[in-house]
Amino acid sequence: MDQLTDALAASLDLVAGRCGDPTALVYDRLFARQPGMRDLFVNDPAGAAQGHMLQMVLETLTNMADGAAWPANMIRAERINHDQIGVPFDVFATFFDVVHETFRDAGGEAWTAEMETAWTTVLARAAEA
Ligand code: HEM
């Protein structure tokens, strides 16, 4: 584990400790920014798909911090899958920023410069994918 991985993991722990499950916070912010996306989740009233998607995104970013190669492929594949279910490419990319901002706000004053650097570094890698 290097510093990037540690800082990202610490940020996830921080948010979990402060808010428990952050799923609702993330999707509230997403739907405020991309109101059209709410309708795509009509078949997910309990939020199971939302929770699973967020979990997958966090796992992908964590593995990206580790330098694994598969996350970039996974993002490329999901971009195409999501385009087919009605999530345009540019909207797809906004999810990463929404998660970052939600976590940073939830972390509050305990959010460190190392955590911020870890997120911006990993999101830059995701954007390259
Ligand atoms: C604004 C951006 C996004 C929207 C609106 C969105 C929307 C959705 C929707 C509606 C589903 C449920 C599909 C279904 O089962 O009917 C889903 C599933 C999923 N999404 Fe996204 N997505 C976004 C971004 C992303 C990103 C950036 C990733 C990761 C790279 C991702 C990964 C996944 C995965 C792995 C699933 C399957 C989860 C499951 O159903 O168990 N999504 N997404």
CSV table of C-alpha atoms and ligand atoms in Angstrom, one decimal:
chain,number,residue,atom,x,y,z
A,1,MET,CA,0.0,0.0,0.0
A,2,ASP,CA,1.4,3.4,-0.9
A,3,GLN,CA,0.5,6.8,0.3
A,4,LEU,CA,-2.2,7.3,-2.4
A,5,THR,CA,-3.9,4.1,-1.5
A,6,ASP,CA,-3.7,4.8,2.2
A,7,ALA,CA,-5.1,8.3,1.8
A,8,LEU,CA,-8.0,7.1,-0.4
A,9,ALA,CA,-8.8,4.3,2.1
A,10,ALA,CA,-8.6,6.8,5.0
A,11,SER,CA,-11.1,9.1,3.2
A,12,LEU,CA,-13.5,6.2,2.8
A,13,ASP,CA,-13.2,5.2,6.4
A,14,LEU,CA,-13.7,8.8,7.5
A,15,VAL,CA,-17.0,9.1,5.5
A,16,ALA,CA,-18.2,5.7,6.7
A,17,GLY,CA,-17.5,6.8,10.3
A,18,ARG,CA,-19.3,10.1,10.0
A,19,CYS,CA,-22.3,9.1,7.8
A,20,GLY,CA,-22.5,5.4,7.7
A,21,ASP,CA,-23.9,4.5,4.3
A,22,PRO,CA,-23.3,7.5,2.0
A,23,THR,CA,-25.5,6.2,-0.9
A,24,ALA,CA,-28.4,8.6,-0.3
A,25,LEU,CA,-26.1,11.6,-0.1
A,26,VAL,CA,-24.3,10.7,-3.3
A,27,TYR,CA,-27.5,10.2,-5.3
A,28,ASP,CA,-29.3,13.2,-3.9
A,29,ARG,CA,-26.4,15.3,-5.2
A,30,LEU,CA,-26.4,13.4,-8.5
A,31,PHE,CA,-30.1,14.0,-9.1
A,32,ALA,CA,-29.8,17.7,-8.1
A,33,ARG,CA,-27.1,18.1,-10.8
A,34,GLN,CA,-28.6,15.6,-13.4
A,35,PRO,CA,-32.3,15.6,-12.7
A,36,GLY,CA,-33.0,13.5,-15.9
A,37,MET,CA,-31.1,10.6,-14.3
A,38,ARG,CA,-33.6,10.0,-11.5
A,39,ASP,CA,-36.0,8.3,-13.9
A,40,LEU,CA,-33.4,5.6,-14.8
A,41,PHE,CA,-33.7,4.3,-11.2
A,42,VAL,CA,-37.5,3.8,-11.2
A,43,ASN,CA,-37.0,0.1,-11.0
A,44,ASP,CA,-34.8,0.5,-8.0
A,45,PRO,CA,-37.0,1.9,-5.2
A,46,ALA,CA,-35.0,0.3,-2.5
A,47,GLY,CA,-31.8,1.7,-3.9
A,48,ALA,CA,-30.0,-1.7,-4.2
A,49,ALA,CA,-28.7,-0.9,-7.7
A,50,GLN,CA,-27.6,2.6,-6.6
A,51,GLY,CA,-25.7,1.1,-3.6
A,52,HIS,CA,-24.1,-1.6,-5.7
A,53,MET,CA,-23.1,0.9,-8.4
A,54,LEU,CA,-21.5,3.2,-5.8
A,55,GLN,CA,-19.7,0.3,-4.2
A,56,MET,CA,-18.4,-0.8,-7.6
A,57,VAL,CA,-17.2,2.8,-8.3
A,58,LEU,CA,-15.4,3.0,-5.0
A,59,GLU,CA,-13.8,-0.4,-5.6
A,60,THR,CA,-12.7,0.7,-9.1
A,61,LEU,CA,-11.1,3.9,-7.8
A,62,THR,CA,-9.4,2.0,-5.0
A,63,ASN,CA,-7.9,-0.4,-7.5
A,64,MET,CA,-6.9,2.5,-9.7
A,65,ALA,CA,-5.0,4.0,-6.8
A,66,ASP,CA,-3.2,0.7,-6.5
A,67,GLY,CA,-2.1,1.0,-10.1
A,68,ALA,CA,-4.2,-2.0,-11.4
A,69,ALA,CA,-4.9,-2.1,-15.1
A,70,TRP,CA,-8.5,-3.5,-15.0
A,71,PRO,CA,-10.3,-0.4,-13.7
A,72,ALA,CA,-9.6,1.6,-16.9
A,73,ASN,CA,-11.1,-1.3,-19.0
A,74,MET,CA,-14.0,-1.6,-16.6
A,75,ILE,CA,-14.8,2.2,-17.0
A,76,ARG,CA,-14.6,2.0,-20.8
A,77,ALA,CA,-17.0,-1.0,-20.8
A,78,GLU,CA,-19.4,0.7,-18.4
A,79,ARG,CA,-19.4,3.9,-20.4
A,80,ILE,CA,-20.8,1.9,-23.3
A,81,ASN,CA,-23.3,-0.1,-21.2
A,82,HIS,CA,-24.5,3.1,-19.6
A,83,ASP,CA,-24.8,4.9,-23.0
A,84,GLN,CA,-27.2,2.1,-24.0
A,85,ILE,CA,-29.3,2.6,-20.9
A,86,GLY,CA,-29.6,6.3,-21.4
A,87,VAL,CA,-26.5,7.8,-19.6
A,88,PRO,CA,-24.6,9.9,-22.1
A,89,PHE,CA,-20.8,9.8,-21.9
A,90,ASP,CA,-20.4,13.3,-20.5
A,91,VAL,CA,-23.1,12.6,-17.8
A,92,PHE,CA,-21.4,9.3,-16.9
A,93,ALA,CA,-18.2,11.1,-16.1
A,94,THR,CA,-20.0,13.5,-13.7
A,95,PHE,CA,-20.6,10.6,-11.3
A,96,PHE,CA,-17.0,10.6,-10.2
A,97,ASP,CA,-17.1,14.3,-9.4
A,98,VAL,CA,-20.4,13.9,-7.5
A,99,VAL,CA,-18.9,11.1,-5.4
A,100,HIS,CA,-15.7,13.2,-4.7
A,101,GLU,CA,-17.7,16.3,-3.7
A,102,THR,CA,-20.1,14.3,-1.5
A,103,PHE,CA,-17.2,12.6,0.3
A,104,ARG,CA,-15.2,15.8,0.7
A,105,ASP,CA,-18.3,17.6,2.2
A,106,ALA,CA,-19.1,14.6,4.4
A,107,GLY,CA,-15.4,14.5,5.6
A,108,GLY,CA,-15.7,18.2,6.6
A,109,GLU,CA,-12.8,19.6,8.6
A,110,ALA,CA,-11.3,16.1,8.9
A,111,TRP,CA,-10.7,15.9,5.2
A,112,THR,CA,-6.9,16.2,4.7
A,113,ALA,CA,-4.8,17.6,1.9
A,114,GLU,CA,-3.5,14.0,1.3
A,115,MET,CA,-7.1,12.8,0.9
A,116,GLU,CA,-7.8,15.6,-1.6
A,117,THR,CA,-4.7,14.8,-3.6
A,118,ALA,CA,-5.5,11.1,-3.6
A,119,TRP,CA,-9.0,11.9,-5.0
A,120,THR,CA,-7.8,14.3,-7.7
A,121,THR,CA,-5.1,11.9,-8.8
A,122,VAL,CA,-7.3,8.9,-9.1
A,123,LEU,CA,-10.1,10.9,-10.8
A,124,ALA,CA,-7.6,12.2,-13.3
A,125,ARG,CA,-6.7,8.6,-14.1
A,126,ALA,CA,-10.4,7.7,-14.4
A,127,ALA,CA,-10.8,10.7,-16.8
A,128,GLU,CA,-8.0,9.3,-19.0
A,129,ALA,CA,-9.7,6.0,-19.2
B,1,HEM,C1,-24.3,9.9,-13.9
B,1,HEM,C2,-23.7,8.8,-14.0
B,1,HEM,C3,-24.4,7.4,-13.9
B,1,HEM,C4,-25.7,7.1,-14.0
B,1,HEM,C5,-26.9,7.9,-14.1
B,1,HEM,C6,-25.8,5.6,-13.8
B,1,HEM,C7,-26.9,4.9,-13.9
B,1,HEM,C8,-27.0,3.5,-13.6
B,1,HEM,C9,-28.2,2.8,-13.6
B,1,HEM,C10,-29.6,3.3,-13.8
B,1,HEM,C11,-27.9,1.5,-13.2
B,1,HEM,C12,-28.9,0.3,-13.1
B,1,HEM,C13,-29.0,-0.4,-14.3
B,1,HEM,C14,-30.0,-1.6,-14.2
B,1,HEM,O1,-29.6,-2.6,-13.6
B,1,HEM,O2,-31.1,-1.4,-14.7
B,1,HEM,C15,-26.5,1.4,-13.1
B,1,HEM,C16,-25.8,0.3,-12.8
B,1,HEM,C17,-24.4,0.2,-12.7
B,1,HEM,N1,-23.5,1.2,-12.9
B,1,HEM,FE1,-24.0,3.2,-13.3
B,1,HEM,N2,-24.5,5.1,-13.7
B,1,HEM,C18,-23.6,6.2,-13.8
B,1,HEM,C19,-22.2,6.1,-13.7
B,1,HEM,C20,-21.5,5.0,-13.4
B,1,HEM,C21,-20.1,4.9,-13.3
B,1,HEM,C22,-19.1,6.1,-13.5
B,1,HEM,C23,-19.8,3.6,-13.1
B,1,HEM,C24,-18.4,3.0,-12.9
B,1,HEM,C25,-17.4,3.1,-13.6
B,1,HEM,C26,-21.0,2.8,-13.0
B,1,HEM,C27,-21.1,1.5,-12.8
B,1,HEM,C28,-22.3,0.8,-12.7
B,1,HEM,C29,-22.3,-0.7,-12.4
B,1,HEM,C30,-21.2,-1.6,-12.1
B,1,HEM,C31,-23.7,-1.0,-12.3
B,1,HEM,C32,-24.3,-2.3,-12.0
B,1,HEM,C33,-24.9,-2.3,-10.6
B,1,HEM,C34,-26.0,-3.3,-10.3
B,1,HEM,O3,-27.0,-3.2,-11.0
B,1,HEM,O4,-25.8,-4.2,-9.5
B,1,HEM,N3,-22.0,3.7,-13.2
B,1,HEM,N4,-26.0,2.7,-13.3
